Short mmCIF file of N, CA, C and O in Angstrom, two decimals:
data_model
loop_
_atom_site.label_atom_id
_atom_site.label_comp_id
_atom_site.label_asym_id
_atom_site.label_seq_id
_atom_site.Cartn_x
_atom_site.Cartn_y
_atom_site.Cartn_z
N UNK A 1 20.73 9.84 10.38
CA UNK A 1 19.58 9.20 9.78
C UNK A 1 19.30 9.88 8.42
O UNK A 1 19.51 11.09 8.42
N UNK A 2 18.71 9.15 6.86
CA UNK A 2 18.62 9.33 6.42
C UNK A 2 16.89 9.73 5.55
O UNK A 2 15.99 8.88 5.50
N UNK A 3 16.80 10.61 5.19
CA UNK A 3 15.47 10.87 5.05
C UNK A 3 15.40 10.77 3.56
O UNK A 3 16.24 11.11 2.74
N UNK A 4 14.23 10.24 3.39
CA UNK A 4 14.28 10.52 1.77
C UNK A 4 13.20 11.05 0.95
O UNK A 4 12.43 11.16 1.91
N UNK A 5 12.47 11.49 -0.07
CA UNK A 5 11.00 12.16 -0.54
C UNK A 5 10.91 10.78 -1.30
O UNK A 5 11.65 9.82 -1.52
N UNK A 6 9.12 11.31 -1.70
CA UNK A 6 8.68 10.75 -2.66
C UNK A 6 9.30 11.36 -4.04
O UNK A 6 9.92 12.42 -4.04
N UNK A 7 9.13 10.78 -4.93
CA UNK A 7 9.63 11.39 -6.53
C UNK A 7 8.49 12.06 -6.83
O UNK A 7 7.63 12.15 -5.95
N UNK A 8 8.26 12.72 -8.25
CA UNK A 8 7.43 13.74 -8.38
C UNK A 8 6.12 13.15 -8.83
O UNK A 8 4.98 13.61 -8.74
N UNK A 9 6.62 11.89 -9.39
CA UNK A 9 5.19 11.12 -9.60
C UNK A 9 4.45 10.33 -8.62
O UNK A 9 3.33 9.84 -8.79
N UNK A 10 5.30 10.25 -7.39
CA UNK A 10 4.09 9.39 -6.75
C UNK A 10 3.05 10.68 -6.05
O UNK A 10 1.89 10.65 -5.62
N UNK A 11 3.88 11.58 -6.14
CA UNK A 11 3.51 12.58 -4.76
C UNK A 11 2.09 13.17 -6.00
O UNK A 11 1.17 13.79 -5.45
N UNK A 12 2.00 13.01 -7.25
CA UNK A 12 1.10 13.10 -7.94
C UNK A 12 -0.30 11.78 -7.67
O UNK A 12 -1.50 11.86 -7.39
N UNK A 13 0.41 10.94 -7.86
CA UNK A 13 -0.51 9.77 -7.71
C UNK A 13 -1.39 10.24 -6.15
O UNK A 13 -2.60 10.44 -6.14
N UNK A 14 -0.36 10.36 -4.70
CA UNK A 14 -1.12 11.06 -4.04
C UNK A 14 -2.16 11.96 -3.89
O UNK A 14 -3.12 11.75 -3.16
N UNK A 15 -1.98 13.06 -4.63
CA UNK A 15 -2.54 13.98 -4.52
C UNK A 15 -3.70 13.68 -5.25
O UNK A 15 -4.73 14.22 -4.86
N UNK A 16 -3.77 12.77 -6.47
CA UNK A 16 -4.90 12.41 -7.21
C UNK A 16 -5.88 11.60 -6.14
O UNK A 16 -6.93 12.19 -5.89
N UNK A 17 -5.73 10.74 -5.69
CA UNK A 17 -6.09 9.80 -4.76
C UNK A 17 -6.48 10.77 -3.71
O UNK A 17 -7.58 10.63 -3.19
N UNK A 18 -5.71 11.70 -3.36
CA UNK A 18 -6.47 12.20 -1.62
C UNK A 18 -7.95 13.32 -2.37
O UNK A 18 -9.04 13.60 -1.88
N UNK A 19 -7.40 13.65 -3.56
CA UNK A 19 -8.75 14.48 -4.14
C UNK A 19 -9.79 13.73 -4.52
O UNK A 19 -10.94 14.16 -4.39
N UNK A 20 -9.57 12.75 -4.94
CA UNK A 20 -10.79 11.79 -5.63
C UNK A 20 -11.52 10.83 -3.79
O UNK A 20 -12.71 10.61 -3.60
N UNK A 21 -10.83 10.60 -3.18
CA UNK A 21 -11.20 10.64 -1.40
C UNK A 21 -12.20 11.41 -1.16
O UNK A 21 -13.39 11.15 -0.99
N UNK A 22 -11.44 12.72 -1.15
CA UNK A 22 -11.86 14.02 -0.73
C UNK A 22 -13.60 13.95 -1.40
O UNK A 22 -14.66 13.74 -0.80
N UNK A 23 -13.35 14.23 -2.85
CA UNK A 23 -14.54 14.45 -3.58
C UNK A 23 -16.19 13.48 -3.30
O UNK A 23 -17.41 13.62 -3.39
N UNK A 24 -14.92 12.25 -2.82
CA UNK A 24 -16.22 10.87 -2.65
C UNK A 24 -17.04 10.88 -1.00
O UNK A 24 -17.83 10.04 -0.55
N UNK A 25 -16.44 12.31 -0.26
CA UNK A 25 -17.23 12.36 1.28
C UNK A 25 -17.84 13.15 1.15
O UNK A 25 -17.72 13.95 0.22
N UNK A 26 -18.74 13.20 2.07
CA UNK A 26 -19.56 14.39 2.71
C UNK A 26 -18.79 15.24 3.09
O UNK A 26 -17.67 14.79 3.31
N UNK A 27 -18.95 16.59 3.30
CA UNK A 27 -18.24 17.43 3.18
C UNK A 27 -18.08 18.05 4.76
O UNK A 27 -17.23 18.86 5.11
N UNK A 28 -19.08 17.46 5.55
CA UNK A 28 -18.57 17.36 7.21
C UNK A 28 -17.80 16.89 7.52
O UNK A 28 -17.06 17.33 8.40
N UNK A 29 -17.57 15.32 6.66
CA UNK A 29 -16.57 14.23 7.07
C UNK A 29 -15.00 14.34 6.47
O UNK A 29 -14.16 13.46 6.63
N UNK A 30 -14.76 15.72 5.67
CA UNK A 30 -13.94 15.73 5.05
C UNK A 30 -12.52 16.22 6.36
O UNK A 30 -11.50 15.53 6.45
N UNK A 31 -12.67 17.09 6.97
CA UNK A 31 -11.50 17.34 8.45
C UNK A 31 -11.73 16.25 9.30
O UNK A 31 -10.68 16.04 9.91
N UNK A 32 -12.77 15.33 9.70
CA UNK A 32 -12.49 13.98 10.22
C UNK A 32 -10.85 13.39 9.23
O UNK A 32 -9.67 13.41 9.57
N UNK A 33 -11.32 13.07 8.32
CA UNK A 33 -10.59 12.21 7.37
C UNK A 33 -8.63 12.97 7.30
O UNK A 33 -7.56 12.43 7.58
N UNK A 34 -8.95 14.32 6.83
CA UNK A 34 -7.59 14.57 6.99
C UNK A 34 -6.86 14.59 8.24
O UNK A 34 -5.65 14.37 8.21
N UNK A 35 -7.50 14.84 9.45
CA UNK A 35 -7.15 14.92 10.46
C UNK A 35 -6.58 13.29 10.73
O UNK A 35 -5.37 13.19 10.97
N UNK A 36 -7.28 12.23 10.71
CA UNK A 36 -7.27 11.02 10.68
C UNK A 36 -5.94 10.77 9.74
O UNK A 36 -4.93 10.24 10.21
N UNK A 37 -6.01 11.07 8.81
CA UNK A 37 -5.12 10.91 7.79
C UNK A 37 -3.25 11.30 7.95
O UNK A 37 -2.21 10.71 7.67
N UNK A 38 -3.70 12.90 8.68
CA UNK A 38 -2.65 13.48 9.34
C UNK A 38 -1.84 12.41 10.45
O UNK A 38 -0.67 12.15 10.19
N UNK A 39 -2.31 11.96 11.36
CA UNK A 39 -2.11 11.59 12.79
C UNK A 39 -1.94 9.85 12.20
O UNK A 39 -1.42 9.05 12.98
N UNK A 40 -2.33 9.45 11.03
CA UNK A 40 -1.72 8.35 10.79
C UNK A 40 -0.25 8.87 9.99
O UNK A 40 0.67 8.09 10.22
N UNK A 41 -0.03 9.57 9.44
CA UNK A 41 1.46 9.74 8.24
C UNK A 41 2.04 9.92 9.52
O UNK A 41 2.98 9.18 9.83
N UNK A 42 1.54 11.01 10.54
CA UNK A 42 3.06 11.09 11.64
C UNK A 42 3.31 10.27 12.24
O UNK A 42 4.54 10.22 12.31
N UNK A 43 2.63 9.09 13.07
CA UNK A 43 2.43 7.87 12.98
C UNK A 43 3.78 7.12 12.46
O UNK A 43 4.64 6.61 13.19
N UNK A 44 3.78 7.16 11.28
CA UNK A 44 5.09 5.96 10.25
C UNK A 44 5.76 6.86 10.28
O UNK A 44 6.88 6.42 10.54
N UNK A 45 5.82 8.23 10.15
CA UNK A 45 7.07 8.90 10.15
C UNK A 45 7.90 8.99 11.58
O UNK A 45 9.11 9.22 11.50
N UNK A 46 7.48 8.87 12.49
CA UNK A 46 7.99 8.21 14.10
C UNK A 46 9.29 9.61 14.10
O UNK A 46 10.39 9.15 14.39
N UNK A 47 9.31 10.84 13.88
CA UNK A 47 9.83 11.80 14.50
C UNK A 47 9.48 13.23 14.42
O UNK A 47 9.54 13.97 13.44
N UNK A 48 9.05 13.51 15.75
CA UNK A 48 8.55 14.93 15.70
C UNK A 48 8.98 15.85 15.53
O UNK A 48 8.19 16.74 15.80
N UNK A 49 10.28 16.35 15.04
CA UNK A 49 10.36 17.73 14.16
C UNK A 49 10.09 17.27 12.88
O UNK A 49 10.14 18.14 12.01
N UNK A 50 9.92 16.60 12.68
CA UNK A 50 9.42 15.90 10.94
C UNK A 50 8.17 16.54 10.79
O UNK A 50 7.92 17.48 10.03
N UNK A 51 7.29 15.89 11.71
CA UNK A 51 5.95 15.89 11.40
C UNK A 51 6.03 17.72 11.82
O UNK A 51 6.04 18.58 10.94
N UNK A 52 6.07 18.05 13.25
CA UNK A 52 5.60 19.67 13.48
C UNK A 52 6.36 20.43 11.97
O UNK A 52 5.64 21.02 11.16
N UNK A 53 7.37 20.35 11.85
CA UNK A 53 8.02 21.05 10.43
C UNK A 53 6.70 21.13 9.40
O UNK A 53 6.06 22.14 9.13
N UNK A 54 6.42 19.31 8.72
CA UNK A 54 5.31 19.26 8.22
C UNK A 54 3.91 20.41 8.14
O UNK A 54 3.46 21.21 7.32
N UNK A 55 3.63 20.00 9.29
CA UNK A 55 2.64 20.67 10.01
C UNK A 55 2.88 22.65 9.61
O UNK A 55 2.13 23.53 9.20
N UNK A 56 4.04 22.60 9.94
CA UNK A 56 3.97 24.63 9.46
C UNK A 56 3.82 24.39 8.17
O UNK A 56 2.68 24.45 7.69
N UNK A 57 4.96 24.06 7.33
CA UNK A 57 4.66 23.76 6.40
C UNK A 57 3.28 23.97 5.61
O UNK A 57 2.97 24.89 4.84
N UNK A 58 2.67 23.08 5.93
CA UNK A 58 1.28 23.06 5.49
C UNK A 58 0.23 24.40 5.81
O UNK A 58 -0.47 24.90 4.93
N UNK A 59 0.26 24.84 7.17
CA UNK A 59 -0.17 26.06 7.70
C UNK A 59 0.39 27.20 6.85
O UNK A 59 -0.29 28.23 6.87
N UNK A 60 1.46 27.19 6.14
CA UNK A 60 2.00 28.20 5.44
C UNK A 60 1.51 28.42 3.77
O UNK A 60 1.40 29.26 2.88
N UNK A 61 1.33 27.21 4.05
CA UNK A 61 0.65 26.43 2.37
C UNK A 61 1.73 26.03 1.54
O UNK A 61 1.66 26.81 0.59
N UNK A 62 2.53 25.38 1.38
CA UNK A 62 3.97 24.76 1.05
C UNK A 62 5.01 26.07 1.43
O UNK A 62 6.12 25.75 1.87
N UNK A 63 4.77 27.19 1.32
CA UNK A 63 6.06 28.08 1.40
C UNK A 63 7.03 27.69 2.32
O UNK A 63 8.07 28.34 2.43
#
């Protein structure tokens, strides 16, 4: 199976968009939303060392 990334600009466009999200909640509702957000991407990505990888990943803070 073949996996592929985003290019460097969308993963920008993302990141603009999840901050300007981010900025437009209450700030209780903000771990609702990523959490929500999370559990939908693993969702379409439909394989779990993908997503848990992800998941350290992120816990590590990209390292």
């Amino acid at each position: 199976m073949t996996h592929t990334t985003l290019p460097f600009a969308d993963l920008e466009r993302v990141y603009e968009t999840l901050a300007e999200t981010l900025d437009a909640l209450p700030e209780a509702q903000e771990r609702l939303f990523l959490a929500q957000l999370a559990l939908a991407l693993a969702h379409r990505v439909g394989d779990i060392e993908r997503v848990m990888a992800a998941l350290e990943e992120a816990r590590r803070g990209g390292r």
